[in-house]
Amino acid sequence: MNETMVCAVGNVATRPVYRDLAAGPSARFRLAVTSRYFDREKKTWADGHTNFFTVWANRQLATNVAASLAVGDPVIVQGRLKVRSDVREGQSWTSADLDATAIGHDLARGTSVFRRAARPEPAVAAERTRPEPEWETPPPEATTATAEPSGPPNPFDPTEAPTTEPSTEPVVDPSTEPAVTGAATMT
């Protein structure tokens, strides 16, 4: 589809009007876009002509617009340009509307704090709840007397008692050992 996508930078001119319709949420507000130019004769910046657009937002964007925007906020609006002409009470009217795809504060002219919108869970997803995983480490099983040790004892584990095995080295009794009486000399 060939559509005219535009990006408009301006100020919120009217309070956003929020409606909850059968097709979903909808919000609209007027956007004032004023061109600025440098007047060389006065050597100052001057305001040019102001264009007004009606900005339409739908679904989640409409909900966020109603919660985030106020009159005078500097914003950037991206969307499809729709120019409408009609006759009201014998007069011809032309309006320029923006069907917004994205709206945000203009950070070149101020700061903003972003908060992610909480999305409602669908009813189907609420029915299919998954159990929580077991993150706890299971307690160690009690060892039985018939259990064979799987390896050398761990000296850092207080639950493992060191095993005493019979030594293969002969036991030396110091009373039967001959005493050393002299010192050996090297020549």
Coordinates of N, CA and C in Angstrom, one line a residue:
M1 N 0.8 -1.2 0.0 CA 0.0 0.0 0.0 C 0.9 1.2 0.0
N2 N 0.5 2.2 -0.8 CA 1.3 3.4 -0.9 C 0.6 4.4 0.1
E3 N 1.3 4.7 1.2 CA 0.8 5.7 2.2 C 1.9 6.7 2.4
T4 N 1.5 7.9 2.8 CA 2.4 9.0 3.0 C 2.7 8.9 4.5
M5 N 4.0 8.5 4.8 CA 4.4 8.4 6.2 C 5.2 9.7 6.5
V6 N 4.8 10.4 7.6 CA 5.5 11.6 8.0 C 5.9 11.5 9.4
C7 N 6.8 12.4 9.7 CA 7.3 12.6 11.1 C 7.1 14.1 11.4
A8 N 6.3 14.4 12.5 CA 6.0 15.8 12.8 C 6.6 16.0 14.2
V9 N 7.3 17.2 14.4 CA 7.8 17.6 15.7 C 7.1 18.8 16.1
G10 N 6.4 18.8 17.3 CA 5.7 19.9 17.7 C 5.3 19.8 19.2
N11 N 4.2 20.5 19.6 CA 3.7 20.5 20.9 C 2.3 20.0 21.0
V12 N 2.0 19.4 22.1 CA 0.6 18.9 22.3 C -0.2 20.2 22.6
A13 N -1.3 20.4 21.7 CA -2.1 21.6 21.8 C -3.4 21.4 22.6
T14 N -3.9 20.2 22.6 CA -5.1 20.0 23.4 C -4.9 18.7 24.3
R15 N -5.7 18.7 25.3 CA -5.6 17.5 26.2 C -6.1 16.3 25.5
P16 N -5.3 15.1 25.6 CA -5.7 13.9 24.8 C -7.1 13.4 25.3
V17 N -7.9 13.1 24.3 CA -9.2 12.6 24.6 C -9.2 11.1 24.4
Y18 N -9.5 10.3 25.5 CA -9.4 8.8 25.4 C -10.8 8.3 25.4
R19 N -11.0 7.3 24.5 CA -12.3 6.6 24.3 C -12.0 5.1 24.3
D20 N -12.8 4.4 25.0 CA -12.8 2.9 25.0 C -13.9 2.4 24.1
L21 N -13.6 2.1 22.8 CA -14.5 1.7 21.8 C -14.6 0.2 21.7
A22 N -15.6 -0.3 20.9 CA -15.8 -1.7 20.7 C -14.6 -2.3 19.9
A23 N -13.9 -1.5 19.0 CA -12.8 -1.9 18.3 C -11.5 -1.8 19.1
G24 N -11.6 -1.3 20.3 CA -10.4 -1.1 21.1 C -10.2 0.3 21.5
P25 N -9.2 0.6 22.4 CA -9.0 2.0 22.9 C -8.6 2.9 21.7
S26 N -9.0 4.2 21.8 CA -8.7 5.2 20.8 C -8.4 6.5 21.6
A27 N -7.4 7.3 21.1 CA -7.2 8.6 21.7 C -6.8 9.6 20.6
R28 N -7.2 10.8 20.8 CA -6.8 11.9 19.8 C -6.4 13.1 20.6
F29 N -5.6 13.9 19.9 CA -5.2 15.2 20.4 C -4.7 16.1 19.2
R30 N -4.6 17.4 19.5 CA -4.2 18.3 18.4 C -2.7 18.5 18.6
L31 N -2.0 18.6 17.5 CA -0.5 18.8 17.6 C -0.3 20.1 16.8
A32 N 0.4 21.0 17.5 CA 0.8 22.3 16.9 C 2.3 22.2 16.4
V33 N 2.5 22.4 15.1 CA 3.9 22.3 14.6 C 4.2 23.7 14.0
T34 N 5.1 24.4 14.6 CA 5.5 25.7 14.2 C 6.9 25.7 13.7
S35 N 7.1 26.3 12.5 CA 8.4 26.3 11.9 C 9.1 27.5 12.5
R36 N 10.4 27.4 12.6 CA 11.3 28.5 13.1 C 12.3 28.9 12.1
Y37 N 12.6 30.1 12.0 CA 13.6 30.6 11.0 C 14.4 31.7 11.6
F38 N 15.6 31.9 11.1 CA 16.4 33.0 11.5 C 16.2 34.3 10.7
D39 N 15.7 35.3 11.4 CA 15.4 36.6 10.7 C 16.7 37.4 10.6
R40 N 17.2 37.5 9.4 CA 18.6 38.2 9.2 C 18.5 39.7 9.5
E41 N 17.4 40.3 9.3 CA 17.3 41.7 9.5 C 17.3 42.0 11.0
K42 N 16.6 41.2 11.8 CA 16.6 41.4 13.3 C 17.6 40.6 14.0
K43 N 18.3 39.7 13.3 CA 19.3 38.8 13.8 C 18.8 38.0 15.0
T44 N 17.6 37.5 14.9 CA 17.0 36.7 16.0 C 16.2 35.6 15.3
W45 N 15.9 34.5 16.1 CA 15.0 33.5 15.6 C 13.6 33.9 15.8
A46 N 12.8 33.6 14.8 CA 11.3 34.0 14.8 C 10.5 32.8 14.5
D47 N 9.2 32.8 15.0 CA 8.3 31.8 14.7 C 7.6 32.0 13.3
G48 N 7.5 30.9 12.6 CA 6.8 31.0 11.3 C 5.4 30.6 11.4
H49 N 4.8 30.0 10.4 CA 3.4 29.6 10.4 C 3.2 28.4 11.2
T50 N 2.1 28.3 11.9 CA 1.8 27.1 12.8 C 0.8 26.2 12.0
N51 N 1.1 25.0 11.9 CA 0.2 24.0 11.3 C -0.4 23.1 12.4
F52 N -1.7 22.8 12.4 CA -2.3 21.9 13.4 C -2.7 20.6 12.7
F53 N -2.4 19.5 13.4 CA -2.8 18.2 13.0 C -3.6 17.5 14.1
T54 N -4.6 16.7 13.7 CA -5.3 15.9 14.7 C -4.5 14.6 14.7
V55 N -4.0 14.2 15.8 CA -3.3 12.9 15.9 C -4.2 11.9 16.5
W56 N -4.3 10.7 15.8 CA -5.1 9.6 16.2 C -4.2 8.5 16.7
A57 N -4.5 7.9 17.8 CA -3.7 6.7 18.3 C -4.7 5.6 18.7
N58 N -4.3 4.4 18.4 CA -5.2 3.3 18.7 C -4.5 2.2 19.5
R59 N -5.4 1.4 20.2 CA -4.9 0.2 21.0 C -4.0 0.6 22.1
Q60 N -2.9 -0.1 22.3 CA -2.0 0.2 23.4 C -1.4 1.6 23.3
L61 N -1.1 2.1 22.1 CA -0.6 3.4 21.9 C -1.6 4.5 22.5
A62 N -2.9 4.3 22.3 CA -3.9 5.2 22.8 C -3.9 5.2 24.4
T63 N -3.7 4.0 25.0 CA -3.7 4.0 26.4 C -2.5 4.7 27.0
N64 N -1.3 4.5 26.3 CA -0.1 5.1 26.7 C -0.1 6.7 26.5
V65 N -0.8 7.1 25.4 CA -0.9 8.5 25.2 C -1.7 9.2 26.3
A66 N -2.8 8.6 26.6 CA -3.7 9.1 27.7 C -3.0 9.2 29.0
A67 N -2.1 8.3 29.3 CA -1.3 8.3 30.6 C -0.1 9.1 30.6
S68 N 0.4 9.5 29.4 CA 1.7 10.1 29.3 C 1.8 11.6 28.9
L69 N 0.8 12.0 28.1 CA 0.9 13.3 27.4 C 0.0 14.4 28.1
A70 N 0.5 15.6 28.1 CA -0.2 16.7 28.7 C 0.0 17.9 27.7
V71 N -0.9 18.9 27.8 CA -0.8 20.1 27.0 C 0.5 20.8 27.2
G72 N 1.1 21.1 26.0 CA 2.4 21.8 26.0 C 3.6 20.9 25.9
D73 N 3.4 19.6 26.1 CA 4.6 18.6 26.0 C 5.2 18.6 24.6
P74 N 6.5 18.7 24.4 CA 7.1 18.6 23.1 C 7.2 17.2 22.7
V75 N 6.6 16.8 21.5 CA 6.5 15.4 21.1 C 7.0 15.3 19.7
I76 N 7.3 14.0 19.3 CA 7.6 13.6 17.9 C 6.6 12.6 17.6
V77 N 5.9 12.8 16.5 CA 4.8 11.8 16.1 C 5.2 11.3 14.7
Q78 N 5.2 10.0 14.6 CA 5.4 9.4 13.3 C 4.1 8.6 12.9
G79 N 3.6 8.8 11.7 CA 2.4 8.1 11.3 C 2.0 8.4 9.8
R80 N 0.8 7.9 9.5 CA 0.3 8.1 8.1 C -0.5 9.4 8.0
L81 N -0.2 10.2 7.0 CA -0.8 11.5 6.8 C -2.1 11.2 6.0
K82 N -3.2 11.8 6.6 CA -4.6 11.7 5.9 C -5.1 13.1 5.8
V83 N -5.3 13.6 4.6 CA -5.9 14.9 4.4 C -7.4 14.7 4.0
R84 N -8.3 15.3 4.8 CA -9.7 15.1 4.5 C -10.3 16.5 4.2
S85 N -11.2 16.4 3.2 CA -12.0 17.6 2.9 C -13.5 17.3 3.0
D86 N -14.2 18.2 3.5 CA -15.7 18.0 3.6 C -16.3 19.4 3.6
V87 N -17.6 19.4 3.4 CA -18.4 20.7 3.5 C -19.3 20.6 4.7
R88 N -19.1 21.7 5.5 CA -20.0 21.8 6.8 C -20.7 23.1 6.7
E89 N -22.0 23.1 6.8 CA -22.8 24.3 6.8 C -22.5 25.2 5.7
G90 N -22.2 24.7 4.5 CA -22.0 25.5 3.3 C -20.5 25.9 3.2
Q91 N -19.7 25.5 4.1 CA -18.2 25.9 4.0 C -17.4 24.7 3.7
S92 N -16.4 24.9 3.0 CA -15.4 23.8 2.7 C -14.3 23.7 3.8
W93 N -14.2 22.5 4.4 CA -13.2 22.3 5.4 C -12.1 21.3 5.0
T94 N -10.9 21.6 5.3 CA -9.8 20.6 5.0 C -9.1 20.4 6.3
S95 N -8.9 19.1 6.6 CA -8.2 18.8 7.9 C -7.0 17.8 7.6
A96 N -6.0 18.0 8.3 CA -4.8 17.1 8.2 C -4.7 16.2 9.4
D97 N -4.9 14.9 9.3 CA -4.8 14.0 10.4 C -3.6 13.1 10.3
L98 N -3.1 12.7 11.4 CA -2.0 11.8 11.5 C -2.5 10.5 12.2
D99 N -2.5 9.4 11.5 CA -2.8 8.1 12.1 C -1.5 7.6 12.7
A100 N -1.2 7.8 14.0 CA 0.1 7.6 14.6 C 0.5 6.1 14.7
T101 N 1.7 5.9 14.4 CA 2.3 4.6 14.6 C 3.3 4.6 15.8
A102 N 3.8 5.8 16.1 CA 4.8 6.0 17.2 C 4.7 7.4 17.7
I103 N 4.7 7.6 19.0 CA 4.7 9.0 19.6 C 5.6 8.9 20.8
G104 N 6.4 10.0 20.9 CA 7.4 10.1 22.0 C 7.7 11.5 22.3
H105 N 8.2 11.7 23.5 CA 8.6 13.0 23.9 C 9.9 13.4 23.1
D106 N 10.0 14.7 22.8 CA 11.1 15.3 22.1 C 12.3 15.5 23.1
L107 N 13.2 14.6 23.2 CA 14.3 14.7 24.2 C 15.3 15.8 23.8
A108 N 15.2 16.4 22.7 CA 16.1 17.6 22.3 C 15.6 18.8 23.1
R109 N 14.4 18.8 23.7 CA 13.9 19.9 24.4 C 13.5 19.6 25.9
G110 N 13.9 18.5 26.4 CA 13.7 18.2 27.8 C 14.0 16.7 28.1
T111 N 13.7 16.3 29.3 CA 14.0 15.0 29.7 C 12.7 14.2 29.9
S112 N 12.8 12.9 30.0 CA 11.6 12.1 30.2 C 12.0 10.8 30.9
V113 N 11.1 10.2 31.6 CA 11.3 9.0 32.3 C 10.4 7.9 31.7
F114 N 11.0 6.8 31.2 CA 10.2 5.8 30.6 C 9.8 4.7 31.6
R115 N 8.6 4.3 31.6 CA 8.0 3.2 32.4 C 7.4 2.2 31.4
R116 N 7.8 1.0 31.4 CA 7.2 0.0 30.6 C 5.8 -0.3 31.0
A117 N 4.9 -0.3 30.1 CA 3.4 -0.5 30.4 C 3.2 -2.0 30.7
A118 N 2.5 -2.3 31.7 CA 2.1 -3.6 32.1 C 1.0 -4.1 31.2
R119 N 1.3 -5.2 30.5 CA 0.3 -5.8 29.5 C -0.6 -6.8 30.3
P120 N -1.9 -6.7 30.1 CA -2.7 -7.7 30.8 C -2.5 -9.0 30.2
E121 N -2.5 -10.0 31.0 CA -2.4 -11.4 30.6 C -3.7 -11.9 29.9
P122 N -3.6 -12.6 28.8 CA -4.8 -13.1 28.2 C -5.4 -14.2 29.1
A123 N -6.7 -14.4 29.1 CA -7.4 -15.3 29.9 C -6.9 -16.7 29.7
V124 N -6.6 -17.1 28.4 CA -6.1 -18.4 28.1 C -4.8 -18.7 28.8
A125 N -3.9 -17.7 28.8 CA -2.6 -17.9 29.4 C -2.7 -18.0 30.9
A126 N -3.7 -17.4 31.5 CA -3.8 -17.5 32.9 C -4.2 -18.9 33.3
E127 N -5.0 -19.6 32.4 CA -5.4 -21.0 32.8 C -4.2 -22.0 32.7
R128 N -3.3 -21.7 31.8 CA -2.2 -22.6 31.6 C -1.0 -22.2 32.4
T129 N -1.1 -22.3 33.7 CA 0.0 -21.9 34.6 C 1.0 -23.0 34.7
R130 N 2.2 -22.7 34.7 CA 3.3 -23.7 34.8 C 3.7 -23.8 36.3
P131 N 4.0 -24.9 36.8 CA 4.5 -25.0 38.2 C 5.9 -24.4 38.3
E132 N 6.2 -23.8 39.5 CA 7.5 -23.2 39.7 C 8.5 -24.3 39.7
P133 N 9.7 -24.1 39.1 CA 10.8 -25.0 39.1 C 11.3 -25.2 40.6
E134 N 11.8 -26.3 40.9 CA 12.4 -26.6 42.2 C 13.9 -26.1 42.2
W135 N 14.1 -25.0 42.7 CA 15.5 -24.4 42.8 C 16.3 -24.9 44.0
E136 N 15.6 -25.4 45.0 CA 16.2 -25.9 46.2 C 17.0 -27.1 45.9
T137 N 18.2 -27.3 46.5 CA 19.0 -28.5 46.4 C 18.4 -29.5 47.4
P138 N 18.1 -30.7 46.9 CA 17.5 -31.7 47.8 C 18.5 -32.1 48.9
P139 N 17.9 -32.4 50.1 CA 18.8 -32.7 51.3 C 19.5 -34.0 51.0
P140 N 20.8 -34.1 51.5 CA 21.5 -35.3 51.3 C 20.8 -36.5 51.9
E141 N 20.9 -37.7 51.2 CA 20.2 -38.9 51.7 C 21.1 -39.4 52.8
A142 N 20.4 -40.1 53.8 CA 21.1 -40.7 55.0 C 21.9 -41.9 54.4
T143 N 23.1 -42.0 54.9 CA 24.0 -43.1 54.4 C 23.7 -44.3 55.3
T144 N 23.7 -45.5 54.7 CA 23.4 -46.7 55.5 C 24.8 -47.4 55.8
A145 N 24.8 -48.3 56.8 CA 26.0 -48.9 57.2 C 26.6 -49.8 56.1
T146 N 25.7 -50.3 55.2 CA 26.2 -51.2 54.2 C 26.7 -50.4 52.9
A147 N 26.6 -49.1 53.0 CA 27.0 -48.3 51.8 C 28.5 -48.4 51.6
E148 N 29.0 -48.6 50.4 CA 30.4 -48.6 50.1 C 30.9 -47.2 49.9
P149 N 32.0 -46.7 50.4 CA 32.5 -45.4 50.1 C 32.8 -45.3 48.6
S150 N 32.5 -44.2 48.0 CA 32.8 -44.1 46.6 C 34.2 -43.5 46.3
G151 N 34.9 -43.1 47.2 CA 36.2 -42.6 47.0 C 36.8 -42.2 48.3
P152 N 38.0 -41.5 48.3 CA 38.6 -41.1 49.5 C 37.7 -40.1 50.3
P153 N 37.8 -40.1 51.6 CA 37.0 -39.2 52.4 C 37.3 -37.7 52.1
N154 N 36.3 -36.9 52.2 CA 36.4 -35.5 51.9 C 36.7 -34.8 53.3
P155 N 37.9 -34.3 53.5 CA 38.3 -33.7 54.8 C 37.5 -32.4 55.1
F156 N 36.9 -31.8 54.1 CA 36.1 -30.6 54.3 C 34.6 -30.8 54.6
D157 N 34.2 -32.1 54.5 CA 32.8 -32.4 54.7 C 32.6 -32.9 56.1
P158 N 31.9 -32.2 57.0 CA 31.8 -32.7 58.4 C 30.9 -33.9 58.5
T159 N 30.1 -34.2 57.5 CA 29.2 -35.3 57.6 C 30.0 -36.6 57.3
E160 N 31.1 -36.5 56.6 CA 31.9 -37.7 56.3 C 32.9 -37.9 57.4
A161 N 32.9 -39.0 58.1 CA 33.9 -39.3 59.1 C 35.0 -40.0 58.4
P162 N 36.2 -39.6 58.8 CA 37.4 -40.3 58.1 C 37.4 -41.8 58.6
T163 N 37.8 -42.6 57.7 CA 37.9 -44.0 58.0 C 39.3 -44.3 58.5
T164 N 39.4 -45.2 59.5 CA 40.7 -45.6 60.0 C 41.0 -47.0 59.4
E165 N 42.0 -47.1 58.6 CA 42.4 -48.4 58.1 C 43.6 -48.8 58.8
P166 N 43.8 -50.1 58.9 CA 45.0 -50.6 59.5 C 46.3 -50.3 58.7
S167 N 47.3 -49.8 59.4 CA 48.6 -49.4 58.8 C 49.4 -50.7 58.5
T168 N 50.1 -50.6 57.4 CA 51.0 -51.7 57.0 C 52.4 -51.5 57.5
E169 N 52.7 -50.3 58.1 CA 54.1 -50.1 58.6 C 54.2 -50.7 60.0
P170 N 55.4 -51.2 60.3 CA 55.6 -51.8 61.7 C 55.6 -50.7 62.7
V171 N 55.0 -51.0 63.9 CA 55.0 -50.0 65.0 C 56.4 -50.2 65.7
V172 N 57.0 -49.0 65.9 CA 58.3 -49.0 66.5 C 58.2 -48.6 68.0
D173 N 58.7 -49.4 68.9 CA 58.7 -49.1 70.3 C 60.0 -48.4 70.7
P174 N 59.9 -47.1 71.1 CA 61.2 -46.4 71.4 C 62.0 -47.0 72.5
S175 N 61.5 -47.8 73.4 CA 62.3 -48.4 74.5 C 63.2 -49.5 74.0
T176 N 62.8 -50.1 72.9 CA 63.7 -51.2 72.3 C 64.6 -50.7 71.3
E177 N 64.5 -49.5 70.9 CA 65.3 -48.9 69.9 C 66.7 -48.6 70.5
P178 N 67.8 -48.9 69.8 CA 69.1 -48.5 70.3 C 69.3 -47.0 70.4
A179 N 70.0 -46.6 71.4 CA 70.2 -45.1 71.6 C 71.4 -44.7 70.7
V180 N 71.4 -43.5 70.2 CA 72.5 -43.0 69.4 C 73.4 -42.3 70.4
T181 N 74.6 -42.7 70.5 CA 75.6 -42.2 71.5 C 76.6 -41.2 70.9
G182 N 76.9 -41.4 69.7 CA 78.0 -40.5 69.2 C 77.5 -39.8 67.9
A183 N 78.2 -38.9 67.5 CA 77.9 -38.2 66.3 C 78.8 -38.7 65.2
A184 N 78.2 -38.8 64.1 CA 79.0 -39.3 62.9 C 79.8 -38.1 62.3
T185 N 81.0 -38.4 61.9 CA 81.8 -37.3 61.4 C 82.2 -37.7 59.9
M186 N 82.3 -36.7 59.1 CA 82.6 -36.9 57.7 C 84.1 -36.5 57.5
T187 N 84.7 -37.3 56.8 CA 86.1 -37.0 56.5 C 86.3 -36.8 55.0

